[in-house]
Amino acid sequence: MVINRLYLSDRTSRSKYLIDTGADVSVIPLTTASQHLPPASLQLFAANGTVISTYGQQLVTLDLGLRRVFKWPFIIAAVSQPIIGADFLRHYRLLVDIRHGRLVDSLTKLQAQGTVQQGNNSAIKAVNGNTKFHRLLAEFPSLVEAVSTSRKLKHEGSENVVADALSRIHISTINTPSVVDFNKMAREHLKDSQLQDILAGSCSTSLVLQPLPVGQPPVTLHCDVSMDRIRPFVPKMFRREIFNNLHTLSHPGVRASLKMVAERYVWPSMRQDVVLWARTCLQCQRAKVSRHTRSEIGKFELPSSRFEHIHIDLVGPLPPSEGFRYCLTCVDRFSKWPEAFPLVEISAEAVANTFYTGWISRFGPPLRLTTDQGTQFEASLFDALSKFLGTEKRHTTPYHPAANGQVERFHRQLKAAIMAHGNAQWTTVLPTILMGFRATWKEDLQATTAEMIYGAPIRLPGEFLCPSKPSADPVTFVGRLRETMQRLSPPKTQHHGHCTIFVSKDLATCSHVFLRTDSLKKGLQPPYEGPYKVVSRTEKVFRILRHGKEVSVNIDRLKPAYIPKELEDIPVEADVKKRVSLQPEEVPDSGHEKQRESSSRQETTTRSGRRVRFNPKYS
C-alpha cells in the first residue's frame, strides 16, 4: 500500500530519516564499518511478517533543528533506510504533522520542517503480527473492543449506598473527636507539683483555680476562673501536646499561637513555652520567609598584572547562526578585556579546546580562573587542563552568580548589543560588537579596555586620523612604554547597587541552618529546605552537611534554624528527623554539585531548550 511518509534530515550527518509512527523501534541500516558485526539474537518483523536480522545497537546523536540534541540507541538492522520509530518519538514527546510535513516538539512548541514522499508501509515491529493469536483477534475484533453505552445509569436512593448513608447519618456523629484525654489529665493533676504548690498557697499567682466538670463525659479538673472563660490547668506532660494540637491547625505566628492557647488553657510560664515552641516549629521555619539574608558584597583580591585573573562562562542556547548556538565568554579582571567565542556545542572537550585556542594561545594561562559549577567546567578534562597550565580554578557557590559578576554583567551588554543590531546571524556582528566594547571608555578604569592592553586606543572605522610622527629612538620608546605599563594597577571594583544589609546574629552560632531553594519551584513548594548541620563557616560561605555530603553555600541563601531540644541529640538519619535531614550543597574548590544533583533530579527541558532539573522529593 502506498502512503505518505515524512522524512527529516540530521543537520550534522545530513542523513535522511524516515519518521514512522508505526515502527515500534528506531533502526539504522548496516554500514561499511558495521558489516563485520555478527547477527544478534533480537529479531524484528516487517509489516508482512518477514524477519529482519539485527546486529546490535549504536548510540546516535541527532540534530533535527529543534534546538536540542537527541541521543538515542538505534538498532542496527538489515533495512534500506534509517527509521525514527515510536519509541524515539514517545521518549522526546515529538508529534508528527504529515499534513504540513513537519515534526513538532510538544515541550518547546518548535517545528522542524521535513519532506513528504510516497512510500510503502514499512512498519517495523518487535513482535510478529502474523501469528495465530493475531489472526484470531482479527477474526473476532469484538473481543478487545471497549463496551460503551449512551444510556444514563440511575440508582434509587436506597440503592446508592454512599448517598443514602450520608443522608441518614446523624449530625452528632460528625463531631471532631477530642484529642485530649481528660481522664488522664485528671490523674496527672494529682501528681503535678506545680498545681499542688498553687493549691497549697506556697507560691504567689494570679490564677483562681476551682475544681469544675470538663468534657463529655464530665471529668473534674482544676480550672482558672479569673477571666470570663473557664481554662483548665495543664500538667507538664500535656503542655506540648496541647500546643501542637492548636498550632498545627494553621501554623500561626508566635502572637497568634499564644493567644490561641491562652484563651483555652493555662499553666505557669505559658508565655515562655509557647514562644519557644512556635519559634522552633520546623514546618513554620521551612515554609515562612521572615527576612532574607543579605550580606555585604565580597571583595576579590586585586590582580597585579594583566591576564592574571579571568572569569569565564557560557551563553546560550542562542538562535542558530552559521551552525553556532552558544558562546564561551571570557573577561580579564585587570583590564576588563572581553572575548566571546562561538560554539557549536558545549561539551567539556569543545569548551576546553576553544578556551585553549582562543584565549590561552594569545594571552597565556592565567594564575586564577573563576567559573560557575557548570558540568563543562567540573569535568575531569577541564581539571586536567587547569593543572597542566598551572591555573588555580575557583568555583562560585550554587545560585550565586554575583560571585562571577564580572562576566555575568558582560552577558547583559553582549545580548543587548546583538539584539540592537537586529541581525539573526549574530556571529557576523559579534566581532564588531567586541571591537566597540574594547574601545568604550570605562569610568572605573579611567581608560578604555584597549588602552589597558595596548597602551593606546584602537582605531575605529570612519575615524579621522592624523599621521603621527615616528619616534626618533624606538628603543627608548619601548623602554618608556614598558615602564608605564608596569606601573599600571587596577582600581578597586565599584559596586553600583545599593541594598540593605541584613545578617541574623544567630547565623554566627547556630548549629543548623535552612537552605533557600533558588531553583525553579513548583506550586506550594516550601521556599526553604532543611535544616542542615553546619560543619564550618566563614564570613561569606557556610559548609553544611546535605544528603550525607559536605557542600559549600553562600550565606545569602541561609537562615538560622531553631531546633527543638528533643531533636538536638537524635541521629541525623533517624525517622523522627527524616524531614530534618542535615545535609549539604556545594564546595568551592572541588565542587561536583551539579553532577551530584543530576542523579537525584528529574530532567526537564524548557521552551527555550534549556535543560533544568527538579528535586524528585517535590515531583
Short mmCIF file of N, CA and C in Angstrom, two decimals, residues 274-385:
data_model
loop_
_atom_site.label_atom_id
_atom_site.label_comp_id
_atom_site.label_asym_id
_atom_site.label_seq_id
_atom_site.Cartn_x
_atom_site.Cartn_y
_atom_site.Cartn_z
N VAL A 274 5.20 28.74 74.93
CA VAL A 274 4.57 28.88 73.61
C VAL A 274 5.49 29.62 72.65
N VAL A 275 6.15 30.67 73.13
CA VAL A 275 7.07 31.41 72.26
C VAL A 275 8.20 30.51 71.78
N LEU A 276 8.75 29.70 72.69
CA LEU A 276 9.85 28.80 72.31
C LEU A 276 9.38 27.75 71.32
N TRP A 277 8.23 27.14 71.56
CA TRP A 277 7.75 26.07 70.68
C TRP A 277 7.35 26.61 69.31
N ALA A 278 6.73 27.78 69.28
CA ALA A 278 6.36 28.36 67.99
C ALA A 278 7.60 28.75 67.19
N ARG A 279 8.62 29.20 67.89
CA ARG A 279 9.85 29.60 67.21
C ARG A 279 10.61 28.41 66.65
N THR A 280 10.52 27.27 67.33
CA THR A 280 11.25 26.08 66.90
C THR A 280 10.41 25.13 66.05
N CYS A 281 9.26 25.56 65.59
CA CYS A 281 8.44 24.72 64.70
C CYS A 281 9.15 24.58 63.36
N LEU A 282 9.57 23.40 63.01
CA LEU A 282 10.34 23.18 61.78
C LEU A 282 9.51 23.45 60.54
N GLN A 283 8.23 23.07 60.56
CA GLN A 283 7.37 23.30 59.40
C GLN A 283 7.21 24.80 59.13
N CYS A 284 7.05 25.59 60.19
CA CYS A 284 6.93 27.04 60.01
C CYS A 284 8.23 27.63 59.46
N GLN A 285 9.35 27.21 60.00
CA GLN A 285 10.63 27.75 59.53
C GLN A 285 10.89 27.39 58.08
N ARG A 286 10.44 26.21 57.67
CA ARG A 286 10.66 25.78 56.30
C ARG A 286 9.74 26.50 55.31
N ALA A 287 8.55 26.87 55.73
CA ALA A 287 7.55 27.41 54.80
C ALA A 287 7.43 28.92 54.84
N LYS A 288 7.94 29.58 55.88
CA LYS A 288 7.74 31.02 56.03
C LYS A 288 9.04 31.77 55.80
N VAL A 289 8.90 32.96 55.23
CA VAL A 289 10.05 33.84 55.00
C VAL A 289 9.85 35.07 55.87
N SER A 290 10.67 35.21 56.89
CA SER A 290 10.59 36.39 57.73
C SER A 290 11.41 37.53 57.13
N ARG A 291 12.66 37.25 56.83
CA ARG A 291 13.53 38.24 56.20
C ARG A 291 14.72 37.52 55.59
N HIS A 292 14.96 37.77 54.32
CA HIS A 292 16.07 37.11 53.64
C HIS A 292 17.40 37.68 54.11
N THR A 293 18.38 36.81 54.13
CA THR A 293 19.74 37.24 54.48
C THR A 293 20.37 37.97 53.30
N ARG A 294 20.91 39.16 53.57
CA ARG A 294 21.62 39.93 52.54
C ARG A 294 22.94 40.40 53.16
N SER A 295 23.98 39.71 52.81
CA SER A 295 25.29 40.05 53.37
C SER A 295 25.98 41.09 52.51
N GLU A 296 27.04 41.65 53.05
CA GLU A 296 27.82 42.64 52.32
C GLU A 296 28.54 41.98 51.15
N ILE A 297 28.63 42.68 50.04
CA ILE A 297 29.26 42.13 48.85
C ILE A 297 30.73 41.84 49.13
N GLY A 298 31.16 40.65 48.77
CA GLY A 298 32.55 40.27 48.99
C GLY A 298 33.50 40.98 48.04
N LYS A 299 34.75 40.93 48.34
CA LYS A 299 35.77 41.63 47.54
C LYS A 299 36.81 40.63 47.06
N PHE A 300 37.18 40.78 45.77
CA PHE A 300 38.22 39.95 45.18
C PHE A 300 39.60 40.55 45.47
N GLU A 301 40.57 39.68 45.49
CA GLU A 301 41.96 40.13 45.57
C GLU A 301 42.33 40.81 44.26
N LEU A 302 42.84 42.03 44.34
CA LEU A 302 43.17 42.77 43.12
C LEU A 302 44.33 42.10 42.40
N PRO A 303 44.19 41.84 41.09
CA PRO A 303 45.31 41.25 40.34
C PRO A 303 46.43 42.26 40.17
N SER A 304 47.64 41.77 40.10
CA SER A 304 48.81 42.65 39.98
C SER A 304 49.22 42.89 38.54
N SER A 305 48.71 42.10 37.62
CA SER A 305 49.08 42.27 36.21
C SER A 305 47.94 41.82 35.32
N ARG A 306 48.08 42.13 34.05
CA ARG A 306 47.05 41.76 33.08
C ARG A 306 46.99 40.24 32.90
N PHE A 307 45.77 39.76 32.67
CA PHE A 307 45.50 38.35 32.38
C PHE A 307 45.94 37.43 33.53
N GLU A 308 46.00 37.98 34.73
CA GLU A 308 46.33 37.17 35.90
C GLU A 308 45.10 36.45 36.44
N HIS A 309 43.96 37.12 36.40
CA HIS A 309 42.71 36.56 36.93
C HIS A 309 41.61 36.81 35.90
N ILE A 310 41.00 35.74 35.40
CA ILE A 310 39.95 35.89 34.40
C ILE A 310 38.70 35.15 34.86
N HIS A 311 37.56 35.60 34.32
CA HIS A 311 36.26 34.98 34.57
C HIS A 311 35.75 34.42 33.25
N ILE A 312 35.22 33.20 33.27
CA ILE A 312 34.67 32.60 32.06
C ILE A 312 33.29 32.03 32.36
N ASP A 313 32.47 31.96 31.31
CA ASP A 313 31.12 31.42 31.45
C ASP A 313 30.62 31.06 30.05
N LEU A 314 29.43 30.50 30.00
CA LEU A 314 28.80 30.10 28.74
C LEU A 314 27.50 30.86 28.55
N VAL A 315 27.19 31.20 27.30
CA VAL A 315 25.94 31.86 26.94
C VAL A 315 25.20 30.96 25.95
N GLY A 316 23.91 30.80 26.16
CA GLY A 316 23.12 30.03 25.21
C GLY A 316 22.12 29.14 25.90
N PRO A 317 21.30 28.44 25.09
CA PRO A 317 21.36 28.40 23.63
C PRO A 317 20.80 29.66 22.98
N LEU A 318 21.47 30.10 21.91
CA LEU A 318 21.06 31.24 21.10
C LEU A 318 20.46 30.74 19.80
N PRO A 319 19.76 31.60 19.05
CA PRO A 319 19.27 31.17 17.73
C PRO A 319 20.43 30.70 16.86
N PRO A 320 20.27 29.62 16.12
CA PRO A 320 21.38 29.10 15.30
C PRO A 320 21.87 30.14 14.30
N SER A 321 23.19 30.29 14.22
CA SER A 321 23.82 31.21 13.29
C SER A 321 25.10 30.56 12.77
N GLU A 322 25.07 30.19 11.49
CA GLU A 322 26.20 29.52 10.86
C GLU A 322 26.58 28.25 11.62
N GLY A 323 25.59 27.60 12.21
CA GLY A 323 25.82 26.37 12.95
C GLY A 323 26.18 26.57 14.41
N PHE A 324 26.36 27.81 14.84
CA PHE A 324 26.73 28.10 16.23
C PHE A 324 25.49 28.44 17.04
N ARG A 325 25.44 27.93 18.30
CA ARG A 325 24.30 28.19 19.17
C ARG A 325 24.72 28.65 20.57
N TYR A 326 26.02 28.65 20.84
CA TYR A 326 26.50 29.02 22.18
C TYR A 326 27.71 29.94 22.04
N CYS A 327 28.09 30.53 23.17
CA CYS A 327 29.28 31.38 23.22
C CYS A 327 30.04 31.09 24.51
N LEU A 328 31.36 30.98 24.39
CA LEU A 328 32.23 30.96 25.55
C LEU A 328 32.73 32.37 25.77
N THR A 329 32.41 32.96 26.91
CA THR A 329 32.78 34.34 27.20
C THR A 329 33.88 34.37 28.25
N CYS A 330 34.83 35.28 28.07
CA CYS A 330 35.95 35.44 28.98
C CYS A 330 36.16 36.94 29.22
N VAL A 331 36.46 37.31 30.46
CA VAL A 331 36.73 38.71 30.82
C VAL A 331 37.94 38.73 31.75
N ASP A 332 38.92 39.58 31.41
CA ASP A 332 40.10 39.77 32.26
C ASP A 332 39.76 40.73 33.39
N ARG A 333 40.04 40.35 34.62
CA ARG A 333 39.66 41.18 35.77
C ARG A 333 40.51 42.45 35.85
N PHE A 334 41.72 42.44 35.38
CA PHE A 334 42.60 43.61 35.46
C PHE A 334 42.17 44.68 34.47
N SER A 335 42.05 44.32 33.21
CA SER A 335 41.80 45.30 32.14
C SER A 335 40.37 45.31 31.65
N LYS A 336 39.53 44.36 32.09
CA LYS A 336 38.15 44.21 31.61
C LYS A 336 38.10 43.84 30.12
N TRP A 337 39.16 43.25 29.60
CA TRP A 337 39.21 42.85 28.19
C TRP A 337 38.23 41.70 27.96
N PRO A 338 37.25 41.88 27.03
CA PRO A 338 36.24 40.84 26.81
C PRO A 338 36.54 40.00 25.57
N GLU A 339 36.15 38.75 25.62
CA GLU A 339 36.21 37.86 24.47
C GLU A 339 34.94 37.00 24.46
N ALA A 340 34.48 36.68 23.26
CA ALA A 340 33.32 35.80 23.08
C ALA A 340 33.60 34.90 21.89
N PHE A 341 33.64 33.59 22.13
CA PHE A 341 33.97 32.61 21.10
C PHE A 341 32.74 31.77 20.79
N PRO A 342 32.22 31.81 19.55
CA PRO A 342 31.05 30.98 19.21
C PRO A 342 31.36 29.49 19.33
N LEU A 343 30.35 28.73 19.74
CA LEU A 343 30.48 27.28 19.91
C LEU A 343 29.30 26.58 19.24
N VAL A 344 29.59 25.43 18.64
CA VAL A 344 28.52 24.60 18.09
C VAL A 344 27.85 23.81 19.21
N GLU A 345 28.63 23.29 20.12
CA GLU A 345 28.13 22.54 21.27
C GLU A 345 28.92 22.95 22.51
N ILE A 346 28.42 22.57 23.67
CA ILE A 346 29.07 22.98 24.92
C ILE A 346 29.55 21.75 25.69
N SER A 347 30.06 20.77 24.98
CA SER A 347 30.68 19.64 25.67
C SER A 347 31.98 20.10 26.32
N ALA A 348 32.44 19.33 27.29
CA ALA A 348 33.67 19.69 28.00
C ALA A 348 34.86 19.78 27.05
N GLU A 349 34.90 18.87 26.07
CA GLU A 349 36.02 18.89 25.12
C GLU A 349 35.99 20.14 24.25
N ALA A 350 34.78 20.52 23.76
CA ALA A 350 34.67 21.70 22.91
C ALA A 350 35.01 22.98 23.68
N VAL A 351 34.55 23.08 24.92
CA VAL A 351 34.82 24.27 25.72
C VAL A 351 36.31 24.38 26.04
N ALA A 352 36.92 23.27 26.45
CA ALA A 352 38.35 23.30 26.78
C ALA A 352 39.20 23.63 25.56
N ASN A 353 38.86 23.07 24.41
CA ASN A 353 39.62 23.33 23.19
C ASN A 353 39.49 24.79 22.77
N THR A 354 38.26 25.34 22.83
CA THR A 354 38.05 26.74 22.46
C THR A 354 38.77 27.68 23.41
N PHE A 355 38.73 27.37 24.70
CA PHE A 355 39.40 28.22 25.68
C PHE A 355 40.92 28.22 25.45
N TYR A 356 41.45 27.07 25.10
CA TYR A 356 42.91 27.00 24.89
C TYR A 356 43.31 27.73 23.61
N THR A 357 42.60 27.46 22.52
CA THR A 357 42.98 28.08 21.24
C THR A 357 42.60 29.55 21.16
N GLY A 358 41.50 29.95 21.83
CA GLY A 358 41.05 31.33 21.72
C GLY A 358 41.68 32.27 22.73
N TRP A 359 41.96 31.79 23.93
CA TRP A 359 42.49 32.69 24.97
C TRP A 359 43.93 32.33 25.36
N ILE A 360 44.16 31.08 25.73
CA ILE A 360 45.49 30.70 26.24
C ILE A 360 46.57 30.94 25.20
N SER A 361 46.29 30.59 23.94
CA SER A 361 47.31 30.73 22.90
C SER A 361 47.65 32.19 22.62
N ARG A 362 46.78 33.12 22.98
CA ARG A 362 47.01 34.55 22.70
C ARG A 362 47.52 35.31 23.92
N PHE A 363 46.95 35.01 25.10
CA PHE A 363 47.28 35.79 26.28
C PHE A 363 48.03 35.00 27.35
N GLY A 364 48.20 33.70 27.14
CA GLY A 364 48.88 32.89 28.12
C GLY A 364 47.94 32.40 29.21
N PRO A 365 48.37 31.42 29.99
CA PRO A 365 47.50 30.89 31.05
C PRO A 365 47.38 31.86 32.22
N PRO A 366 46.20 32.01 32.79
CA PRO A 366 46.03 32.88 33.96
C PRO A 366 46.47 32.16 35.24
N LEU A 367 46.71 32.96 36.27
CA LEU A 367 47.03 32.37 37.58
C LEU A 367 45.77 31.88 38.27
N ARG A 368 44.68 32.63 38.10
CA ARG A 368 43.41 32.27 38.74
C ARG A 368 42.30 32.31 37.70
N LEU A 369 41.40 31.35 37.80
CA LEU A 369 40.28 31.23 36.86
C LEU A 369 39.00 31.02 37.66
N THR A 370 38.02 31.91 37.47
CA THR A 370 36.74 31.82 38.19
C THR A 370 35.67 31.33 37.24
N THR A 371 34.96 30.28 37.61
CA THR A 371 33.87 29.72 36.82
C THR A 371 32.70 29.40 37.74
N ASP A 372 31.56 29.12 37.11
CA ASP A 372 30.44 28.58 37.89
C ASP A 372 30.60 27.06 37.95
N GLN A 373 29.56 26.38 38.41
CA GLN A 373 29.66 24.93 38.57
C GLN A 373 28.99 24.20 37.42
N GLY A 374 29.12 24.73 36.20
CA GLY A 374 28.64 24.02 35.03
C GLY A 374 29.39 22.71 34.84
N THR A 375 28.70 21.73 34.28
CA THR A 375 29.32 20.41 34.11
C THR A 375 30.55 20.48 33.21
N GLN A 376 30.57 21.45 32.28
CA GLN A 376 31.74 21.56 31.41
C GLN A 376 32.99 21.95 32.20
N PHE A 377 32.82 22.83 33.18
CA PHE A 377 33.96 23.29 33.97
C PHE A 377 34.31 22.33 35.10
N GLU A 378 33.36 21.45 35.46
CA GLU A 378 33.62 20.48 36.53
C GLU A 378 34.18 19.17 35.98
N ALA A 379 34.22 19.02 34.66
CA ALA A 379 34.68 17.77 34.06
C ALA A 379 36.16 17.55 34.36
N SER A 380 36.55 16.29 34.35
CA SER A 380 37.95 15.95 34.62
C SER A 380 38.88 16.52 33.56
N LEU A 381 38.37 16.68 32.32
CA LEU A 381 39.20 17.24 31.25
C LEU A 381 39.59 18.68 31.58
N PHE A 382 38.65 19.47 32.06
CA PHE A 382 38.96 20.86 32.39
C PHE A 382 39.86 20.94 33.61
N ASP A 383 39.67 20.02 34.56
CA ASP A 383 40.57 19.98 35.72
C ASP A 383 42.00 19.66 35.29
N ALA A 384 42.12 18.70 34.36
CA ALA A 384 43.45 18.34 33.87
C ALA A 384 44.09 19.50 33.12
N LEU A 385 43.28 20.25 32.34
CA LEU A 385 43.82 21.40 31.62
C LEU A 385 44.31 22.47 32.59
#
